[in-house]
PDB file of C-alpha atoms in Angstrom:
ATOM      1  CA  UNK A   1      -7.650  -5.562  36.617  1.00 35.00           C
ATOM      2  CA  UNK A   2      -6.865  -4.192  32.958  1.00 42.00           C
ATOM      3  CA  UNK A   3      -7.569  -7.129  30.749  1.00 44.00           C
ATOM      4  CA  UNK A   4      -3.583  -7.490  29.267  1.00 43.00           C
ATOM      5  CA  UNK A   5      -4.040  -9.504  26.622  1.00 52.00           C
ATOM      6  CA  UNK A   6      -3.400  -8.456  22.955  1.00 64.00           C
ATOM      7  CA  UNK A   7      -5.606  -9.650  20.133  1.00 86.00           C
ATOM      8  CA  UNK A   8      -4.732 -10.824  17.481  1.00 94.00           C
ATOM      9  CA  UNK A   9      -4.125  -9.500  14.093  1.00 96.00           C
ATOM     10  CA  UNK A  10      -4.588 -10.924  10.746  1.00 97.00           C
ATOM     11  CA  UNK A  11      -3.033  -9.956   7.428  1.00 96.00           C
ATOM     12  CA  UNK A  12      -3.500 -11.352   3.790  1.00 93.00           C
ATOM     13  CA  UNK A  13      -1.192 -12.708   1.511  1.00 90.00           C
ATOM     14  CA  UNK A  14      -0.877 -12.307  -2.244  1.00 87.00           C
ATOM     15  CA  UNK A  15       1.621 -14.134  -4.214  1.00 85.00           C
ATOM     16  CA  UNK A  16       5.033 -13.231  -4.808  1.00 83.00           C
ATOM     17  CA  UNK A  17       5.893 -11.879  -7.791  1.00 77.00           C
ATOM     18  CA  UNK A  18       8.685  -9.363  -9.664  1.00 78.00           C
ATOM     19  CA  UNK A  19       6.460  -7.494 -11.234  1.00 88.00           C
ATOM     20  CA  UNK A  20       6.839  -3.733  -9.194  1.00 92.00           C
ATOM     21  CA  UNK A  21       3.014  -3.149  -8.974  1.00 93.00           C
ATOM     22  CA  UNK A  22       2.872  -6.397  -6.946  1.00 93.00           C
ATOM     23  CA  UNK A  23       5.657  -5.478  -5.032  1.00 94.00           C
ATOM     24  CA  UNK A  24       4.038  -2.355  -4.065  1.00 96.00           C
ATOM     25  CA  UNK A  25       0.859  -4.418  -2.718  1.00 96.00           C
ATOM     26  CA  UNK A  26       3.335  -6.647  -0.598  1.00 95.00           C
ATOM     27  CA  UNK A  27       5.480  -3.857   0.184  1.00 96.00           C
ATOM     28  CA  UNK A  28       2.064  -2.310   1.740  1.00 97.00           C
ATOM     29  CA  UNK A  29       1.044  -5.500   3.413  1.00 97.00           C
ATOM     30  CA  UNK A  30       4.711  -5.688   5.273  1.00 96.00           C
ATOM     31  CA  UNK A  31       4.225  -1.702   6.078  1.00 97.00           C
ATOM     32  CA  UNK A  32       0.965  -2.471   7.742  1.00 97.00           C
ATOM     33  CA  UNK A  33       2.269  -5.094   9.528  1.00 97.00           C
ATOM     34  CA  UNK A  34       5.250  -4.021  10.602  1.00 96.00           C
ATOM     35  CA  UNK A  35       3.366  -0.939  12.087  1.00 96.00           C
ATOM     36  CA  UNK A  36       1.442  -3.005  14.533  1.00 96.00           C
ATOM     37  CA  UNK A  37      -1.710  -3.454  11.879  1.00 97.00           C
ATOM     38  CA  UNK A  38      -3.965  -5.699  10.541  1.00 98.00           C
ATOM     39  CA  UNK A  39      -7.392  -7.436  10.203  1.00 97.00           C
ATOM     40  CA  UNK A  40      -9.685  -8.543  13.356  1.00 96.00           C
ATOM     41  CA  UNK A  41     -10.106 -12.045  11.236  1.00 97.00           C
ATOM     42  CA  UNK A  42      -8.431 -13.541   8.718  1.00 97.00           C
ATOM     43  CA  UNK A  43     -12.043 -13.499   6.896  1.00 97.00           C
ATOM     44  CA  UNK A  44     -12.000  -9.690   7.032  1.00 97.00           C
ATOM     45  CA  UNK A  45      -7.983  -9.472   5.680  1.00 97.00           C
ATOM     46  CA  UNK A  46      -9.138 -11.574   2.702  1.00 97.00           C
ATOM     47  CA  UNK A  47     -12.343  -9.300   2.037  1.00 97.00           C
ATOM     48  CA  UNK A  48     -11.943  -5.563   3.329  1.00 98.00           C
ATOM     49  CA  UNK A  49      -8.268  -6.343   3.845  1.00 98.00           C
ATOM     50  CA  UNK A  50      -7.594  -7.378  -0.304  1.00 97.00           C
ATOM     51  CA  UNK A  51      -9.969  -4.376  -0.820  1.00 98.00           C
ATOM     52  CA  UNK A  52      -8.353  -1.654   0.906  1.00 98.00           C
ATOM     53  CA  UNK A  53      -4.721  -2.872  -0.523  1.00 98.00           C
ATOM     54  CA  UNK A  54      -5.716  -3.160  -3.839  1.00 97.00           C
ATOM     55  CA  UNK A  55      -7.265   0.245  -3.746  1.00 98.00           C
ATOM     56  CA  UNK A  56      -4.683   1.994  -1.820  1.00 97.00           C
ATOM     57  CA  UNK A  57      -2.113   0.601  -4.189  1.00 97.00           C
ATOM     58  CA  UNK A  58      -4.156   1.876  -7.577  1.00 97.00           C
ATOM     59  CA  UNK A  59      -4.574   5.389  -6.161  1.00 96.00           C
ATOM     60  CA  UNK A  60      -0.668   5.188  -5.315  1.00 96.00           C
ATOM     61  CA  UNK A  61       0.208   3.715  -8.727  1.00 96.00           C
ATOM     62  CA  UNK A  62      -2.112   6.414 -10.618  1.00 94.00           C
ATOM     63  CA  UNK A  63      -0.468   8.913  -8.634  1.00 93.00           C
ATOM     64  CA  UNK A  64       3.133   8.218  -9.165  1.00 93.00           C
ATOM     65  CA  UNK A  65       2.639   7.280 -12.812  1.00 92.00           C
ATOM     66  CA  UNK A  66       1.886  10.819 -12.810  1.00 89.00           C
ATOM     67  CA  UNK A  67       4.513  11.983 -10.427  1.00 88.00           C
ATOM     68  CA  UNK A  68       3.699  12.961  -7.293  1.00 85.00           C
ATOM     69  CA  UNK A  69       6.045  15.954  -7.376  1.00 87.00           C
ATOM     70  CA  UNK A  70       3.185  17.697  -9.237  1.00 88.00           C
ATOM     71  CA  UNK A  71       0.577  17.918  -6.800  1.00 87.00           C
ATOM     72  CA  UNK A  72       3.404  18.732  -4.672  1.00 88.00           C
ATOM     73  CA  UNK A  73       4.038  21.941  -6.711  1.00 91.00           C
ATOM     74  CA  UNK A  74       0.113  22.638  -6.817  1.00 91.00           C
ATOM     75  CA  UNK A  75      -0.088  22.490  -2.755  1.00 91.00           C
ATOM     76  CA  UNK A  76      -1.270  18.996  -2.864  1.00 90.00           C
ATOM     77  CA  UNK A  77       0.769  17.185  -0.676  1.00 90.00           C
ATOM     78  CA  UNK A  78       1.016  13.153   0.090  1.00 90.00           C
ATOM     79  CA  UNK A  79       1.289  12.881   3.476  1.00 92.00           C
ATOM     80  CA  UNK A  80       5.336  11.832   4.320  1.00 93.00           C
ATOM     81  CA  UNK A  81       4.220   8.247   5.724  1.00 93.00           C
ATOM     82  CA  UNK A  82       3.368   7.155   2.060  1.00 93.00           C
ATOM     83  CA  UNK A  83       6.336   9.058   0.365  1.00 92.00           C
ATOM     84  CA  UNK A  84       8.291   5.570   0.679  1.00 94.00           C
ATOM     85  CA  UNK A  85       6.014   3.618  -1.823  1.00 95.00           C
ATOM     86  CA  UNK A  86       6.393   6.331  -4.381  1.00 93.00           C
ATOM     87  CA  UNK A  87       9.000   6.455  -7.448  1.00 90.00           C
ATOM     88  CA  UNK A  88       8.314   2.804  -8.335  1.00 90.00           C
ATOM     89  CA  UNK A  89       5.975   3.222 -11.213  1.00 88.00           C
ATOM     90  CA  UNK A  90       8.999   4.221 -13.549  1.00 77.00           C
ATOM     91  CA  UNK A  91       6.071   5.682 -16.425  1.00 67.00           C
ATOM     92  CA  UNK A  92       9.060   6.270 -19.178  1.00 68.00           C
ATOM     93  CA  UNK A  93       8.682   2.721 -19.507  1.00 63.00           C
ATOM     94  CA  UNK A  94       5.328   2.326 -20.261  1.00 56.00           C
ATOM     95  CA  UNK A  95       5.292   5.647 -22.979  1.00 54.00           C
ATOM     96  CA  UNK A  96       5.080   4.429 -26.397  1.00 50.00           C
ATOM     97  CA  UNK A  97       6.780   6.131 -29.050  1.00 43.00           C
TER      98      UNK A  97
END
């Protein structure tokens, strides 16, 4: 008999905030989640779990600060399950004149 039980999946929290880089990092924690993801332990969501987040959202931040439409022209394409966390970076707001 096919053992039907599902284990369970652990996720890390980070604080809420309204700044939109933290957003992003939640935003990515909800994605994972809501996609049936997670972390075998809550020990590994608070150590590989915080790591992989903060990572993915840096390269997504660099990225978009940069506009992803550019490596889009040069054949370098995002694949389309990220394209939703993109656009958030808003870099005219962080040029300086």
């Amino acid at each position: 008999m096919q053992n039907a039980r599902k284990s369970k999946l652990y996720l890390l929290t980070f604080p809420q905030s309204g700044n939109r880089k933290q957003t992003l990092r939640n935003d990515l924690v909800d994605w994972i989640h809501n996609n049936g993801g997670g972390w075998s332990t809550q020990s590994y969501a608070n150590t590989q779990g915080k790591e992989f987040i903060v990572s993915l959202t840096e390269a997504i931040w660099y990225i978009d600060m940069r506009s992803h439409k550019k490596l889009e022209e040069r054949s370098f394409h995002i694949p389309n399950i990220f394209l939703e966390f993109f656009d958030r970076a808003n870099p005219e707001s962080h040029k300086h004149s």
